[in-house]
Amino acid sequence: NTVLMKKYILSSEDASKPELEKETEKVTEIAQSAAKETADVQNAPKDHNAPVVQSIISVNVDKVDTLMDLIGELVIAESMVTQNPDLADLPLENFKNASRQLHKITNDLQDLAMSIRLVPLKPTFQKMSRIVRDMSKKLDKNVQLKMVGDDTEVDKNIIDHISDPLMHLVRNSLDHGIESAEERKASGKPVVASVTLEAKNDGGEVVVAVTDDGKGLNKEKILKRARENNLLTKPESELTDKEIYSMIFLPGFSTNDNVTEFSGRGVGMDVVLKNIEAVNGRVSVDSMPGIGTRTTIRFPLTLSIIEGMSIRVGSAKYAVPITSIRESFKPQERDLIKDPDGNEMILYRGRCYPILRLHEIYHTESDTQDFTQGIMMMVENGDKMVCLFADELIGEHQVVVKPLPRYIKSIKGVAGCTLLGDGSISLILDISSLIEMSQQPTKKSK
């Protein structure tokens, strides 16, 4: 009302005072009439027999997947237009403004489509309640299931892949980890044991952890079974606790001497690892004797489009997931060292990290062999880190993940491929595989 009145006053500076007062009265009458109509609508009696408008509809998952695929193609098409090499260095200010607006709309559309695919973990967590209840009765153990962060949302396709791993981890906790009531009393623990399912968002990843307050993993028993099955790849003295605990995910590995309804066959934990790796996830185990065990699963929020950083090695380009990058830096000659086996290392901020030369791993030509002329990218997977050496850091962009053809799926260190704006193909690096390769530097991929 005030705005309308000011408008009339400003537009009537030359009008006489009586005319101005008449115009002001008209504006006031219109405003009062509109306010009365609004109040009448709000105070009108509600018709409870009126039909209810449905605000939710069911949509086939295949249609949502198709929508996400089309948006992925739209992201590629947008980058092909905005990063077209024919337009480089041209003074196209209007085009740049329009491309920025297109980029914003594309991002909003992508976020909306991704939110449609996201579903909460609560139904998946609740399925574990029945497993805990049934196993507690059969094993005669008093176990309480706790759920934290069950409202965390993840991609529908990822939900389908982690249901079985979670079930195996919960069963494993109750069968192997939780002690009997007598053992818990003797060790001064509460009679009622607890298994906790926890989920949270961490950057572009979702972290799901299964924690129990049982007896923990027996390192000696794991090492003994590994020796019996010839699973040790290096001397026992060089193995870290996490490397020993991770052996439980090997196929056919079991520490149970007797086959029971729930364990002893050596199947289950290897299924956990395969299903998690199928969605580009990773798993780690921490355990303390007498305190309990915590198994942590990390996987991307979605499988379709990720944020990536492009690097160049010669004429080849590679994409590194942003969530795996710790930092990038220019190395100094004085920081380069070699270990007793001749492997290249770099001393950075008081710690030594192994170096992987991408041009050696994938047998490509490099513009430079001198570390000081290239770029180092420190990447991490869990608590392990390695430095990738590349010629140039190109920049950050959205990466539409495309599956690899069958004949190159066996290449280590490659998780997929993507199409760049100039029409060239870029390989998406699998950081977990590259870090494994850094532990065995003599084995290069072909």
Short mmCIF file of C-alpha atoms in Angstrom, two decimals:
data_model
loop_
_atom_site.label_atom_id
_atom_site.label_comp_id
_atom_site.label_asym_id
_atom_site.label_seq_id
_atom_site.Cartn_x
_atom_site.Cartn_y
_atom_site.Cartn_z
CA ASN A 1 0.00 0.00 0.00
CA THR A 2 2.82 2.38 0.88
CA VAL A 3 4.51 1.71 -2.45
CA LEU A 4 1.31 2.46 -4.38
CA MET A 5 0.73 5.66 -2.42
CA LYS A 6 4.32 6.82 -3.04
CA LYS A 7 3.87 6.10 -6.72
CA TYR A 8 0.78 8.32 -6.87
CA ILE A 9 2.46 11.07 -4.85
CA LEU A 10 5.61 11.12 -6.99
CA SER A 11 3.65 11.07 -10.24
CA SER A 12 1.42 13.95 -9.07
CA GLU A 13 3.97 16.52 -7.96
CA ASP A 14 2.31 19.24 -10.09
CA ALA A 15 -1.26 18.28 -9.11
CA SER A 16 -3.28 20.35 -6.68
CA LYS A 17 -3.70 19.20 -3.08
CA PRO A 18 -7.42 18.27 -3.32
CA GLU A 19 -6.80 16.07 -6.38
CA LEU A 20 -3.89 14.39 -4.64
CA GLU A 21 -6.02 13.62 -1.60
CA LYS A 22 -8.71 12.06 -3.83
CA GLU A 23 -6.15 9.79 -5.51
CA THR A 24 -4.75 8.78 -2.12
CA GLU A 25 -8.24 7.88 -0.88
CA LYS A 26 -8.80 5.67 -3.95
CA VAL A 27 -5.58 3.74 -3.28
CA THR A 28 -6.52 3.27 0.37
CA GLU A 29 -9.99 1.96 -0.56
CA ILE A 30 -8.48 -0.57 -3.02
CA ALA A 31 -6.01 -1.82 -0.40
CA GLN A 32 -8.72 -2.17 2.26
CA SER A 33 -10.98 -4.07 -0.16
CA ALA A 34 -8.18 -6.51 -1.07
CA ALA A 35 -7.35 -7.10 2.60
CA LYS A 36 -11.04 -7.83 3.39
CA GLU A 37 -11.31 -10.38 0.54
CA THR A 38 -8.14 -12.16 1.75
CA ALA A 39 -9.49 -12.36 5.31
CA ASP A 40 -12.83 -13.74 4.06
CA VAL A 41 -11.04 -16.53 2.16
CA GLN A 42 -8.86 -17.45 5.15
CA ASN A 43 -11.80 -17.50 7.58
CA ALA A 44 -14.13 -19.43 5.28
CA PRO A 45 -15.30 -22.80 6.70
CA LYS A 46 -13.35 -25.77 5.34
CA ASP A 47 -15.20 -28.45 3.38
CA HIS A 48 -14.01 -31.75 4.82
CA ASN A 49 -15.77 -33.66 2.06
CA ALA A 50 -13.76 -31.91 -0.66
CA PRO A 51 -11.40 -34.18 -2.62
CA VAL A 52 -7.82 -34.34 -1.31
CA VAL A 53 -5.19 -33.31 -3.83
CA GLN A 54 -2.42 -35.93 -3.99
CA SER A 55 1.05 -34.37 -3.74
CA ILE A 56 3.06 -37.58 -4.29
CA ILE A 57 3.12 -39.86 -7.33
CA SER A 58 4.91 -43.15 -7.96
CA VAL A 59 7.49 -43.12 -10.72
CA ASN A 60 9.19 -46.13 -12.25
CA VAL A 61 12.87 -46.27 -11.30
CA ASP A 62 13.79 -46.94 -14.93
CA LYS A 63 12.31 -43.57 -15.90
CA VAL A 64 14.36 -41.82 -13.23
CA ASP A 65 17.50 -43.63 -14.46
CA THR A 66 16.71 -42.55 -18.02
CA LEU A 67 16.23 -38.97 -16.85
CA MET A 68 19.62 -39.04 -15.11
CA ASP A 69 21.26 -40.46 -18.25
CA LEU A 70 19.76 -37.68 -20.36
CA ILE A 71 20.99 -35.06 -17.90
CA GLY A 72 24.43 -36.62 -18.12
CA GLU A 73 24.32 -36.24 -21.89
CA LEU A 74 23.15 -32.65 -21.39
CA VAL A 75 26.18 -31.94 -19.16
CA ILE A 76 28.47 -33.35 -21.86
CA ALA A 77 26.74 -31.36 -24.59
CA GLU A 78 27.00 -28.18 -22.50
CA SER A 79 30.74 -28.66 -22.01
CA MET A 80 31.16 -29.34 -25.73
CA VAL A 81 29.50 -26.01 -26.52
CA THR A 82 31.08 -23.83 -23.83
CA GLN A 83 34.56 -25.39 -24.18
CA ASN A 84 34.56 -25.61 -27.96
CA PRO A 85 38.14 -25.05 -29.14
CA ASP A 86 36.84 -23.10 -32.17
CA LEU A 87 35.63 -20.39 -29.77
CA ALA A 88 38.85 -20.12 -27.79
CA ASP A 89 40.37 -16.62 -27.48
CA LEU A 90 37.39 -14.99 -29.21
CA PRO A 91 35.86 -11.85 -27.63
CA LEU A 92 32.37 -13.34 -27.14
CA GLU A 93 31.11 -11.57 -24.03
CA ASN A 94 27.42 -12.21 -24.74
CA PHE A 95 28.12 -15.87 -25.43
CA LYS A 96 30.00 -16.20 -22.13
CA ASN A 97 27.10 -14.64 -20.23
CA ALA A 98 24.64 -17.02 -21.89
CA SER A 99 26.90 -20.03 -21.23
CA ARG A 100 27.12 -19.14 -17.54
CA GLN A 101 23.32 -19.03 -17.36
CA LEU A 102 23.13 -22.38 -19.17
CA HIS A 103 25.64 -23.85 -16.72
CA LYS A 104 23.57 -22.66 -13.76
CA ILE A 105 20.34 -24.13 -15.16
CA THR A 106 22.08 -27.42 -15.98
CA ASN A 107 23.44 -27.66 -12.44
CA ASP A 108 20.03 -26.97 -10.93
CA LEU A 109 18.44 -29.59 -13.17
CA GLN A 110 21.13 -32.09 -12.25
CA ASP A 111 20.70 -31.46 -8.52
CA LEU A 112 16.94 -31.89 -8.84
CA ALA A 113 17.26 -35.17 -10.75
CA MET A 114 19.78 -36.49 -8.24
CA SER A 115 17.49 -35.58 -5.34
CA ILE A 116 14.72 -37.65 -6.96
CA ARG A 117 17.00 -40.70 -6.94
CA LEU A 118 18.01 -40.24 -3.30
CA VAL A 119 16.22 -42.38 -0.72
CA PRO A 120 16.83 -42.55 3.06
CA LEU A 121 18.73 -45.42 4.64
CA LYS A 122 16.08 -45.88 7.34
CA PRO A 123 14.21 -48.79 5.67
CA THR A 124 17.52 -50.59 5.08
CA PHE A 125 18.60 -50.06 8.69
CA GLN A 126 15.24 -51.22 10.01
CA LYS A 127 15.62 -54.55 8.19
CA MET A 128 18.61 -55.22 10.42
CA SER A 129 16.42 -55.04 13.55
CA ARG A 130 14.80 -58.37 12.71
CA ILE A 131 18.18 -59.98 11.99
CA VAL A 132 19.51 -58.83 15.36
CA ARG A 133 16.36 -60.02 17.17
CA ASP A 134 16.34 -63.47 15.53
CA MET A 135 20.08 -64.09 15.93
CA SER A 136 20.03 -62.93 19.55
CA LYS A 137 17.46 -65.61 20.38
CA LYS A 138 19.27 -68.39 18.48
CA LEU A 139 22.70 -67.49 19.88
CA ASP A 140 21.32 -66.75 23.37
CA LYS A 141 22.87 -63.28 23.41
CA ASN A 142 21.25 -60.09 24.64
CA VAL A 143 21.99 -57.53 21.92
CA GLN A 144 20.55 -54.07 21.36
CA LEU A 145 20.63 -52.43 17.92
CA LYS A 146 21.22 -48.67 17.79
CA MET A 147 20.68 -46.58 14.66
CA VAL A 148 22.30 -43.19 14.11
CA GLY A 149 21.78 -40.98 11.05
CA ASP A 150 19.24 -43.29 9.42
CA ASP A 151 17.73 -40.27 7.65
CA THR A 152 20.87 -39.98 5.49
CA GLU A 153 19.94 -40.21 1.80
CA VAL A 154 21.84 -42.11 -0.89
CA ASP A 155 21.33 -43.12 -4.50
CA LYS A 156 18.67 -45.81 -5.04
CA ASN A 157 21.11 -47.99 -7.01
CA ILE A 158 23.61 -47.86 -4.14
CA ILE A 159 20.91 -48.90 -1.64
CA ASP A 160 20.39 -52.08 -3.67
CA HIS A 161 24.10 -52.92 -3.42
CA ILE A 162 24.70 -52.26 0.28
CA SER A 163 21.75 -54.16 1.79
CA ASP A 164 23.57 -57.51 1.63
CA PRO A 165 26.91 -56.13 2.91
CA LEU A 166 25.17 -54.55 5.90
CA MET A 167 23.36 -57.80 6.66
CA HIS A 168 26.64 -59.77 6.58
CA LEU A 169 28.42 -57.23 8.76
CA VAL A 170 25.65 -57.26 11.37
CA ARG A 171 25.52 -61.07 11.39
CA ASN A 172 29.31 -61.19 11.70
CA SER A 173 29.23 -58.81 14.67
CA LEU A 174 26.69 -60.91 16.53
CA ASP A 175 28.32 -64.25 15.73
CA HIS A 176 32.04 -63.39 16.03
CA GLY A 177 32.20 -60.13 17.96
CA ILE A 178 29.60 -60.24 20.73
CA GLU A 179 30.52 -62.49 23.66
CA SER A 180 28.14 -64.62 25.70
CA ALA A 181 26.51 -63.11 28.78
CA GLU A 182 28.90 -65.01 31.07
CA GLU A 183 31.99 -63.73 29.24
CA ARG A 184 30.72 -60.16 29.34
CA LYS A 185 30.08 -60.38 33.08
CA ALA A 186 33.54 -61.81 33.67
CA SER A 187 35.18 -58.96 31.74
CA GLY A 188 33.11 -56.30 33.50
CA LYS A 189 31.01 -55.35 30.49
CA PRO A 190 27.25 -54.69 30.50
CA VAL A 191 25.22 -57.85 29.94
CA VAL A 192 23.31 -56.15 27.14
CA ALA A 193 25.67 -55.81 24.17
CA SER A 194 25.22 -53.16 21.52
CA VAL A 195 25.57 -53.05 17.73
CA THR A 196 25.42 -49.57 16.22
CA LEU A 197 24.54 -48.70 12.63
CA GLU A 198 25.71 -45.20 11.78
CA ALA A 199 25.41 -43.18 8.57
CA LYS A 200 26.52 -39.66 7.66
CA ASN A 201 27.45 -37.49 4.69
CA ASP A 202 31.13 -36.65 4.32
CA GLY A 203 31.69 -34.31 1.40
CA GLY A 204 30.58 -36.11 -1.74
CA GLU A 205 30.61 -39.47 0.00
CA VAL A 206 28.33 -41.39 2.35
CA VAL A 207 29.92 -43.16 5.30
CA VAL A 208 28.16 -46.16 6.88
CA ALA A 209 29.71 -47.82 9.94
CA VAL A 210 28.84 -50.99 11.84
CA THR A 211 30.24 -50.94 15.40
CA ASP A 212 29.99 -53.54 18.16
CA ASP A 213 31.29 -53.57 21.73
CA GLY A 214 32.40 -57.19 21.58
CA LYS A 215 35.76 -58.87 22.02
CA GLY A 216 37.36 -57.50 18.88
CA LEU A 217 39.29 -59.34 16.17
CA ASN A 218 42.00 -61.84 17.03
CA LYS A 219 45.11 -60.88 15.03
CA GLU A 220 46.98 -64.07 15.85
CA LYS A 221 44.10 -66.23 14.69
CA ILE A 222 43.77 -64.26 11.46
CA LEU A 223 47.50 -64.53 10.76
CA LYS A 224 47.46 -68.25 11.51
CA ARG A 225 44.62 -68.86 9.04
CA ALA A 226 46.37 -66.65 6.46
CA ARG A 227 49.56 -68.72 6.80
CA GLU A 228 47.61 -71.95 6.40
CA ASN A 229 45.99 -70.67 3.19
CA ASN A 230 49.18 -69.03 1.81
CA LEU A 231 47.58 -65.60 1.76
CA LEU A 232 50.53 -63.59 3.09
CA THR A 233 52.07 -61.34 0.42
CA LYS A 234 54.85 -59.91 2.62
CA PRO A 235 56.54 -60.69 5.95
CA GLU A 236 54.26 -60.60 8.98
CA SER A 237 56.45 -58.02 10.69
CA GLU A 238 55.70 -55.53 7.90
CA LEU A 239 51.92 -55.94 8.11
CA THR A 240 49.95 -53.19 9.83
CA ASP A 241 46.94 -53.96 12.03
CA LYS A 242 44.54 -52.72 9.33
CA GLU A 243 46.19 -54.94 6.70
CA ILE A 244 45.79 -57.94 8.99
CA TYR A 245 42.16 -57.14 9.74
CA SER A 246 41.38 -56.62 6.03
CA MET A 247 42.27 -60.27 5.38
CA ILE A 248 38.83 -61.26 6.64
CA PHE A 249 37.47 -59.99 3.30
CA LEU A 250 39.47 -62.51 1.27
CA PRO A 251 37.43 -65.28 -0.47
CA GLY A 252 37.13 -68.44 1.58
CA PHE A 253 38.58 -66.85 4.71
CA SER A 254 37.00 -67.79 8.03
CA THR A 255 38.34 -67.92 11.59
CA ASN A 256 35.56 -70.22 12.80
CA ASP A 257 36.74 -73.78 13.24
CA ASN A 258 33.21 -75.20 13.20
CA VAL A 259 30.61 -74.63 10.50
CA THR A 260 27.43 -73.20 12.01
CA GLU A 261 24.17 -71.81 10.68
CA PHE A 262 25.69 -68.34 10.56
CA SER A 263 29.41 -68.77 9.81
CA GLY A 264 32.35 -71.06 9.18
CA ARG A 265 31.92 -71.56 5.43
CA GLY A 266 34.23 -68.75 4.40
CA VAL A 267 31.57 -66.91 2.41
CA GLY A 268 29.95 -63.63 3.29
CA MET A 269 32.72 -61.12 3.93
CA ASP A 270 34.10 -61.48 0.40
CA VAL A 271 30.56 -60.76 -0.82
CA VAL A 272 30.65 -57.58 1.28
CA LEU A 273 33.81 -56.41 -0.50
CA LYS A 274 32.56 -57.27 -4.00
CA ASN A 275 29.24 -55.47 -3.55
CA ILE A 276 30.90 -52.40 -2.10
CA GLU A 277 33.49 -52.25 -4.90
CA ALA A 278 30.66 -52.58 -7.43
CA VAL A 279 29.49 -49.08 -6.42
CA ASN A 280 33.04 -47.66 -6.30
CA GLY A 281 33.10 -47.93 -2.53
CA ARG A 282 35.77 -49.05 -0.10
CA VAL A 283 35.76 -50.72 3.29
CA SER A 284 38.09 -50.62 6.28
CA VAL A 285 38.18 -52.39 9.65
CA ASP A 286 39.38 -51.11 13.02
CA SER A 287 39.41 -53.30 16.08
CA MET A 288 40.66 -53.25 19.65
CA PRO A 289 40.90 -56.46 21.71
CA GLY A 290 38.26 -56.49 24.41
CA ILE A 291 36.76 -53.18 23.24
CA GLY A 292 35.03 -53.95 19.94
CA THR A 293 35.20 -53.71 16.16
CA ARG A 294 34.21 -50.96 13.74
CA THR A 295 33.74 -51.63 10.03
CA THR A 296 33.45 -48.51 7.88
CA ILE A 297 32.06 -48.36 4.35
CA ARG A 298 32.59 -45.33 2.13
CA PHE A 299 30.86 -44.90 -1.20
CA PRO A 300 29.92 -41.98 -3.49
CA LEU A 301 26.59 -40.21 -3.07
CA THR A 302 25.68 -41.04 -6.65
CA LEU A 303 27.22 -43.09 -9.45
CA SER A 304 26.26 -40.99 -12.46
CA ILE A 305 27.92 -37.58 -12.23
CA ILE A 306 30.83 -36.67 -9.97
CA GLU A 307 33.08 -33.67 -9.46
CA GLY A 308 36.49 -34.35 -10.94
CA MET A 309 39.85 -32.70 -11.49
CA SER A 310 41.47 -33.15 -14.91
CA ILE A 311 45.20 -33.68 -15.25
CA ARG A 312 47.31 -34.07 -18.39
CA VAL A 313 50.15 -36.51 -19.03
CA GLY A 314 51.54 -35.90 -22.49
CA SER A 315 48.56 -36.09 -24.86
CA ALA A 316 46.50 -38.20 -22.43
CA LYS A 317 44.04 -36.73 -19.94
CA TYR A 318 42.86 -38.30 -16.71
CA ALA A 319 40.09 -37.37 -14.26
CA VAL A 320 40.59 -37.71 -10.50
CA PRO A 321 37.53 -37.65 -8.18
CA ILE A 322 37.59 -34.49 -6.08
CA THR A 323 36.73 -36.45 -2.91
CA SER A 324 40.02 -38.39 -3.22
CA ILE A 325 42.28 -35.34 -3.63
CA ARG A 326 44.15 -34.10 -0.56
CA GLU A 327 46.07 -31.28 -2.26
CA SER A 328 48.24 -30.37 -5.27
CA PHE A 329 51.67 -28.78 -5.12
CA LYS A 330 54.89 -28.07 -7.01
CA PRO A 331 57.66 -30.34 -5.66
CA GLN A 332 61.17 -29.16 -4.83
CA GLU A 333 64.28 -31.05 -5.86
CA ARG A 334 65.52 -31.27 -2.26
CA ASP A 335 62.33 -33.09 -1.18
CA LEU A 336 62.83 -36.04 -3.54
CA ILE A 337 64.34 -39.17 -1.97
CA LYS A 338 64.59 -42.91 -2.64
CA ASP A 339 63.92 -45.73 -0.22
CA PRO A 340 66.35 -48.69 0.20
CA ASP A 341 64.55 -50.55 -2.61
CA GLY A 342 65.04 -47.66 -5.04
CA ASN A 343 61.41 -46.52 -5.02
CA GLU A 344 60.82 -42.80 -5.47
CA MET A 345 59.45 -40.94 -2.46
CA ILE A 346 58.75 -37.30 -1.66
CA LEU A 347 59.18 -35.63 1.72
CA TYR A 348 56.30 -33.24 2.26
CA ARG A 349 55.40 -31.57 5.54
CA GLY A 350 57.51 -33.97 7.53
CA ARG A 351 56.12 -37.18 6.00
CA CYS A 352 57.24 -39.41 3.15
CA TYR A 353 54.82 -40.42 0.40
CA PRO A 354 55.35 -42.83 -2.51
CA ILE A 355 55.31 -41.33 -6.01
CA LEU A 356 53.47 -42.82 -8.97
CA ARG A 357 54.49 -41.65 -12.44
CA LEU A 358 51.32 -42.02 -14.50
CA HIS A 359 53.23 -42.08 -17.79
CA GLU A 360 55.13 -45.16 -16.59
CA ILE A 361 52.03 -46.95 -15.36
CA TYR A 362 50.05 -46.46 -18.58
CA HIS A 363 53.03 -46.31 -20.97
CA THR A 364 52.29 -42.88 -22.41
CA GLU A 365 54.63 -40.14 -23.57
CA SER A 366 55.26 -37.38 -21.04
CA ASP A 367 56.34 -33.78 -21.69
CA THR A 368 58.73 -33.80 -18.78
CA GLN A 369 60.60 -36.27 -16.60
CA ASP A 370 61.65 -33.56 -14.16
CA PHE A 371 59.49 -33.47 -11.04
CA THR A 372 60.07 -29.75 -10.55
CA GLN A 373 58.55 -29.01 -13.98
CA GLY A 374 55.37 -31.04 -13.41
CA ILE A 375 52.67 -31.15 -10.76
CA MET A 376 52.19 -33.45 -7.76
CA MET A 377 48.69 -34.42 -6.73
CA MET A 378 48.34 -36.04 -3.31
CA VAL A 379 45.41 -38.47 -3.26
CA GLU A 380 44.09 -40.56 -0.40
CA ASN A 381 42.05 -43.66 0.27
CA GLY A 382 41.25 -44.13 3.93
CA ASP A 383 44.50 -43.51 5.82
CA LYS A 384 46.76 -44.29 2.86
CA MET A 385 48.14 -41.57 0.59
CA VAL A 386 50.19 -41.43 -2.58
CA CYS A 387 51.42 -38.63 -4.87
CA LEU A 388 50.58 -38.76 -8.58
CA PHE A 389 53.01 -37.06 -10.95
CA ALA A 390 51.48 -35.36 -14.01
CA ASP A 391 52.54 -32.75 -16.56
CA GLU A 392 49.76 -30.26 -15.95
CA LEU A 393 46.70 -29.56 -13.82
CA ILE A 394 43.86 -28.63 -16.20
CA GLY A 395 41.01 -27.79 -13.84
CA GLU A 396 37.84 -28.90 -12.08
CA HIS A 397 34.69 -29.93 -13.94
CA GLN A 398 31.74 -32.28 -13.73
CA VAL A 399 32.51 -35.82 -14.82
CA VAL A 400 29.79 -37.98 -16.36
CA VAL A 401 30.86 -41.53 -15.54
CA LYS A 402 30.66 -43.94 -18.47
CA PRO A 403 31.27 -47.69 -18.08
CA LEU A 404 34.44 -49.17 -19.52
CA PRO A 405 34.37 -51.65 -22.41
CA ARG A 406 34.97 -55.24 -21.35
CA TYR A 407 38.37 -55.55 -23.02
CA ILE A 408 39.91 -52.79 -20.87
CA LYS A 409 38.13 -53.46 -17.59
CA SER A 410 41.15 -55.45 -16.44
CA ILE A 411 43.38 -52.35 -16.44
CA LYS A 412 44.30 -51.53 -12.87
CA GLY A 413 43.77 -48.04 -11.58
CA VAL A 414 40.92 -47.13 -13.96
CA ALA A 415 37.33 -46.84 -12.70
CA GLY A 416 35.59 -45.59 -15.86
CA CYS A 417 35.80 -43.01 -18.59
CA THR A 418 34.20 -39.71 -19.51
CA LEU A 419 33.81 -37.46 -22.54
CA LEU A 420 35.44 -34.05 -22.42
CA GLY A 421 34.26 -30.79 -23.96
CA ASP A 422 36.62 -31.07 -26.92
CA GLY A 423 35.27 -34.52 -27.77
CA SER A 424 38.28 -36.43 -26.40
CA ILE A 425 38.00 -39.31 -23.92
CA SER A 426 39.41 -39.09 -20.40
CA LEU A 427 39.97 -42.08 -18.11
CA ILE A 428 38.69 -41.78 -14.53
CA LEU A 429 41.36 -42.98 -12.11
CA ASP A 430 40.55 -45.52 -9.39
CA ILE A 431 42.53 -44.17 -6.45
CA SER A 432 42.19 -47.27 -4.25
CA SER A 433 43.76 -49.46 -6.98
CA LEU A 434 46.56 -46.96 -7.59
CA ILE A 435 47.43 -46.92 -3.89
CA GLU A 436 47.56 -50.71 -3.91
CA MET A 437 49.93 -50.52 -6.88
CA SER A 438 52.15 -48.13 -4.94
CA GLN A 439 52.66 -50.89 -2.38
CA GLN A 440 54.01 -53.11 -5.18
CA PRO A 441 55.84 -50.66 -7.47
CA THR A 442 57.43 -53.35 -9.61
CA LYS A 443 54.05 -54.43 -10.98
CA LYS A 444 52.96 -51.98 -13.64
CA SER A 445 49.70 -51.99 -15.56
CA LYS A 446 49.75 -52.51 -19.27
#
